[in-house]
């Protein structure tokens, strides 16, 4: 039985290179791809940290005066100005009008509140690398939080689109016939309406919210992955390896998902990362127009919406922060996509 | 002695990969071509013959690097040192080329007239009108019927043979002194191949040009060449005049190539393979014992087809349909333990027949009796159990193995589907035993298909079918994509397996020599119909129909 | 099959798609969209007022009747009036088309010429440093949000340099074209060229891998001739198809520019309608653009068959 043992261990060991591993080896030699991968990883880590509340959880706190300039020592400056600001009312009005002033009972409360705010600042804001916005929010925190929202919309919407598109494309391309005709009808309907128009029309109907925007972007953009996957399934279901599987008696499900799906997964992966980029861009524009995320959230789009007036008065921090981080991430994803497409090219394995 | 027309010296070609590794495709080769000579570069895949041919006009891809001392002299001029302008004056004018795949070599959006005119106007400075007239003459010369109408055709409107004739017309348009033909007939049917070769021979005589013919087919070389260069793995193994080479092959590889191709007049028990010769001890005593093939009235019938039919319907209009017949009234009997060969050219319906028998395509009519049951009437459950008994191996071993499965997974899949073997351990042992039976180590199980050569992959495909211990194995062009030396190994394996397991084969191929070698009964198909069916020796000795005779006459090297 | 019967058959096949589009829009706005009477009545939810609005809009009837009414409206080009401005919807569509086309036509022409030209050049020097740098620039340029371009350019050319008016539009075509349109056109081209260039380059590279290029070289043609004649003629098939089939989405695709530069075009109208929940306008723009898309698709198919002799009418 010695023979059997060696056999199983051999099979488990799998030290032979599969196509994914070969692709990874090719990708690893591509310096641009590795750099892009690092950038994407940094953003991903930042997003997760922000989601878990480890960073940027107080993005909404007023930590500095309006449009405070970028500074590493912003805190002390701010604290000083605030203290001065608080000191003045403490001196009290020269004439005591507390009897007739209806707001008099509130002064004490306000005083405490301002004190609290000053207190909070010193606790949370250690520095203001990118300065503050109109409401005195730390732009860095705000951008991080905005990135979290924009990226998660991109990831989730793209995932939804790829899942829907792949399922429909697989069914239509593999089975053909009436089922395919019906799906083609759906496809024709969705592609007859220009993509942007479709998104705007759907956005007009649904109320705003994070889930809504993911659904809108996901369910309106399944068409191109559907088209690709359908074509691939039509092609592959005629291929000899699928024919051979059928001849061996493999079921439809097995042929569709065990045989064909892994062979087209590289198409889906490349398409997925393209979708992430598209969805991020679309979210930015929708949120800019006020049709995206709700007002109590922040995303790159909603930050950019504030910048139009700021640029005119010479405040560049926000547009650089939001526009720049989006440009960096999207560039990295695009370059990674190109590298992936090349590394996964099935022709290279022949 | 005449000065050579083309003189290739110390040619060394490397391809630089993306990761800057270089693969040497051609190692320091030298040969010459005399004026009006037909020289054949012969070799199997990877021999560097096509790369050599393409390098002469400097048409290699940009990743190719030629070593500094490589020299290609044409008529005294070193082609490698020429300026782009001077080189262009030679391309198409002095030296022209014909490629393997005529369909993709012609520009799809220009008419063939436009493409012919282009060469004529470029090199001969003809006017538009003169060029048009000359184009028609050229088409006439290469045997295109109705050339005045054909100049306005696009490539896709012509058959493969006609496309290649157009390519030849383009190549001879400026009366070149050297024509390089890179596997010009490989993509064509055997009868069309013969026509094209006849045309090339005739044109050479008319135009006094030299031809450099690249091919993998020694039989073809025997028919046409004056001089032969045998290449293997980027090196020249042997070069000599044709007569001398065929009479006294010196290099072991040349002798192996000649021996491992099945001959029409002999049927050794086992085909010689390259290793027999390379290893030195030439145990080629095989030719003395001949294998007996043929059917006897006492043979048991294992599978029987009656009036098999397949047509496809094309919607051509609102209500009209066009019926395309792929297979029409095909009937035959397959005897237990014997091989039925099916030969035919492309479009003859032979592969469709295989798919019908496997129920991989629904038949339009007829019966396939397997035992007492009609295969075409089985329901899904019955079909599944029947799949254990009849299996198929496809042509392209690169396409028929799922690239994402390990060999172990590939071999275990049929066992899982049919619940053969109780445990994975047991199945693994069965798979390992089968792999060893087809000549692969059991360590192959953890590897992926792309790590194997074409011949090895075809062994794996055969092993996968045999895991089910079928009674009937359909081999659909199963050795056609393989080099002759590998083909011989797989044919030997198939015969051994047939003896061992009592398998019945349906062997489908366009290659008449191979079919003759391996079949007991041969069925000739043309345009979906059976033209002739007889015991193989009988069919090849005295063909009864005109079509069969034509096919047999077209076999190169006869 | 002849061209005429091909066209007739394709027109016939459009009907189910058109029906599907109308159904989708109807479902979206009459069913998912909630009761428009509440949207119209605003915060005052007087039941009597709502009932009268419902009657006026015809939404007190069954969905089937409503759908039938909608279909009739679409075919008679009578989609009622805008809820926010009370302007006739058909009038809105017709008057908003002009400004959009004033921008769109120059953008499409210039962008295609620039993109094809640059794509040919970089494909010609494929693999070189120039090629890689251009491609890298394209990727970066595509990654910057359109919003950033608009905001920065508006600031730079409008405020800082004062070369162009920041925004505005007149009734005079020539004033618009010479005065108000250049900056948005420049921006649109700047943003659109990068993705087009990448795409067209890949089309051209695909063609360069074909065997006919080798044949042309073996004939002795110059590289320039091969690129300009053989390759471009083949690459023109996907390029032209791509430009033409992008036409319908381009009609609303300039919405951000129209929005920023206050150009009264279709895209801006759509954005305004969406933020005002002006359903009749959204419905009309969507339905008629869908019809336009279908017609364009048919024309693209014809164009494709005209450009590519391999494709038959079937």
XYZ file of N, CA and C in Angstrom, chain B residues 54 57 59 62 88 91-93 95-97 99-101 103-110 114-116 118-119 122-123 154 156-157 167 170 182 316-318, chain C residues 1 5 8-9 12 123-128 210-223 225 229-231 233-234 237 307-311 314:
228
model
N 11.011 32.354 -43.781
C 10.529 33.724 -43.579
C 11.676 34.701 -43.409
N 13.302 36.904 -46.717
C 12.819 38.237 -47.108
C 12.721 39.177 -45.901
N 11.052 38.832 -43.105
C 9.660 39.024 -42.712
C 9.395 38.504 -41.303
N 9.262 41.154 -34.989
C 10.300 42.029 -34.423
C 11.098 41.392 -33.309
N 12.850 46.273 -50.514
C 11.508 46.277 -51.091
C 11.536 46.042 -52.595
N 11.659 42.246 -52.721
C 10.429 41.593 -52.270
C 9.354 41.657 -53.355
N 8.826 40.522 -53.707
C 7.733 40.495 -54.675
C 8.198 40.616 -56.115
N 9.420 41.100 -56.314
C 9.923 41.263 -57.670
C 10.895 40.128 -57.999
N 12.174 37.905 -55.433
C 11.808 36.771 -54.577
C 10.368 36.994 -54.123
N 9.531 36.019 -54.283
C 8.171 36.190 -53.767
C 7.799 34.981 -52.923
N 6.710 35.137 -52.171
C 6.359 34.099 -51.197
C 4.903 33.689 -51.293
N 2.117 31.563 -48.795
C 2.049 31.115 -47.400
C 1.089 29.948 -47.218
N 1.076 29.456 -45.966
C 0.284 28.260 -45.679
C -1.214 28.493 -45.788
N -1.704 29.545 -45.126
C -3.146 29.740 -45.056
C -3.561 30.852 -46.027
N -6.406 31.935 -47.055
C -7.549 32.765 -46.656
C -7.081 33.976 -45.854
N -6.240 33.742 -44.846
C -5.844 34.873 -44.015
C -4.704 35.662 -44.658
N -4.040 35.073 -45.654
C -2.943 35.796 -46.283
C -3.426 36.816 -47.305
N -4.680 36.700 -47.707
C -5.241 37.701 -48.619
C -5.983 38.739 -47.795
N -5.896 39.986 -48.211
C -6.607 41.037 -47.493
C -8.110 40.889 -47.752
N -8.903 40.758 -46.671
C -10.319 40.434 -46.857
C -11.162 41.549 -47.473
N -10.702 42.796 -47.397
C -11.574 43.882 -47.839
C -11.215 44.438 -49.215
N -10.185 43.863 -49.842
C -9.878 44.269 -51.215
C -10.178 43.108 -52.150
N -7.713 43.962 -57.166
C -6.999 45.094 -56.559
C -5.658 44.649 -55.987
N -5.666 43.464 -55.363
C -4.429 43.000 -54.742
C -3.395 42.589 -55.780
N -3.873 42.033 -56.892
C -2.945 41.681 -57.967
C -2.365 42.939 -58.605
N -1.840 45.735 -57.372
C -0.911 46.416 -56.496
C 0.536 46.017 -56.808
N 0.773 44.687 -56.893
C 2.128 44.223 -57.201
C 2.554 44.690 -58.581
N 3.307 48.351 -58.700
C 4.453 48.723 -57.865
C 5.776 48.382 -58.547
N 5.901 47.138 -59.018
C 7.203 46.697 -59.506
C 7.366 46.866 -61.009
N -13.963 38.767 -53.725
C -13.164 38.879 -52.513
C -12.682 37.484 -52.125
N -12.990 35.662 -49.551
C -13.898 34.714 -48.904
C -14.875 34.086 -49.897
N -14.959 34.643 -51.099
C -15.887 34.078 -52.074
C -15.255 32.943 -52.880
N -2.961 33.480 -54.655
C -1.684 33.810 -53.996
C -0.512 33.508 -54.936
N -0.265 36.111 -57.575
C 0.361 37.306 -57.051
C 1.874 37.134 -56.967
N 5.781 28.356 -48.406
C 5.817 27.874 -47.025
C 4.583 27.008 -46.753
N -33.395 31.435 -44.643
C -32.895 32.313 -45.695
C -33.828 33.469 -45.972
N -35.044 33.402 -45.478
C -35.959 34.502 -45.746
C -37.084 34.462 -44.736
N -38.191 35.071 -45.071
C -39.312 35.137 -44.139
C -39.824 33.747 -43.818
N -29.901 37.377 -49.323
C -31.044 38.251 -49.052
C -30.698 39.681 -49.493
N -35.039 43.746 -48.084
C -35.728 42.818 -47.194
C -34.994 42.697 -45.860
N -36.286 45.699 -43.933
C -37.671 45.471 -43.491
C -37.685 44.493 -42.306
N -36.881 43.453 -42.429
C -36.873 42.461 -41.354
C -36.336 43.077 -40.063
N -38.889 45.259 -38.453
C -39.896 44.402 -37.845
C -39.405 43.882 -36.490
N 0.651 53.091 -33.083
C 0.671 51.697 -33.528
C 1.871 51.452 -34.440
N 2.227 52.479 -35.200
C 3.366 52.364 -36.102
C 4.660 52.181 -35.317
N 4.766 52.866 -34.193
C 5.985 52.743 -33.379
C 5.723 51.844 -32.170
N 4.822 50.889 -32.345
C 4.406 50.030 -31.226
C 5.604 49.425 -30.498
N 5.463 49.370 -29.164
C 6.519 48.762 -28.368
C 7.638 49.739 -28.023
N 7.696 50.890 -28.702
C 8.771 51.839 -28.428
C 8.467 52.632 -27.164
N -2.394 40.178 -38.516
C -2.960 39.299 -39.536
C -1.937 38.964 -40.624
N -2.166 37.792 -41.247
C -1.224 37.316 -42.254
C -1.171 38.216 -43.491
N -2.271 38.913 -43.781
C -2.251 39.707 -45.011
C -1.226 40.838 -44.945
N -0.880 41.257 -43.715
C 0.147 42.287 -43.568
C 1.494 41.728 -44.026
N 1.743 40.465 -43.652
C 2.981 39.816 -44.078
C 3.009 39.687 -45.607
N 1.845 39.322 -46.175
C 1.756 39.226 -47.635
C 2.104 40.567 -48.282
N 1.530 41.629 -47.717
C 1.780 42.957 -48.284
C 3.261 43.305 -48.194
N 3.896 42.923 -47.069
C 5.332 43.176 -46.937
C 6.105 42.366 -47.967
N 5.706 41.099 -48.122
C 6.406 40.222 -49.072
C 6.288 40.744 -50.488
N 5.227 41.522 -50.751
C 5.047 42.105 -52.078
C 6.006 43.247 -52.320
N 6.541 43.836 -51.245
C 7.453 44.958 -51.394
C 6.820 46.303 -51.135
N 5.644 46.336 -50.512
C 5.026 47.629 -50.208
C 5.779 48.305 -49.064
N 5.716 49.635 -49.026
C 6.355 50.353 -47.927
C 5.492 50.215 -46.681
N 6.143 50.368 -45.519
C 5.401 50.270 -44.255
C 4.283 51.303 -44.207
N 2.641 52.604 -46.700
C 1.576 52.155 -47.583
C 0.752 51.041 -46.938
N -3.038 51.915 -46.223
C -3.981 51.284 -47.140
C -4.548 49.999 -46.529
N -3.689 49.009 -46.349
C -4.189 47.704 -45.931
C -4.727 47.702 -44.506
N -3.922 48.222 -43.590
C -4.308 48.133 -42.187
C -5.463 49.082 -41.864
N -7.707 50.384 -43.768
C -8.976 49.997 -44.387
C -9.667 48.899 -43.582
N -8.876 47.979 -43.037
C -9.465 46.921 -42.217
C -9.859 47.422 -40.834
N -13.239 49.290 -40.131
C -14.514 48.609 -39.866
C -14.913 48.742 -38.390
N -18.922 48.220 -45.379
C -17.475 48.283 -45.186
C -16.815 46.917 -45.279
N -17.528 45.892 -44.857
C -16.907 44.570 -44.783
C -17.579 43.622 -45.770
N -16.908 43.323 -46.876
C -17.542 42.483 -47.892
C -17.831 41.066 -47.412
N -17.224 40.672 -46.284
C -17.429 39.299 -45.819
C -18.804 39.076 -45.223
N -19.425 40.154 -44.724
C -20.689 39.987 -44.015
C -21.842 40.048 -44.999
N -28.153 38.729 -43.719
C -28.948 37.579 -43.282
C -29.518 37.837 -41.903
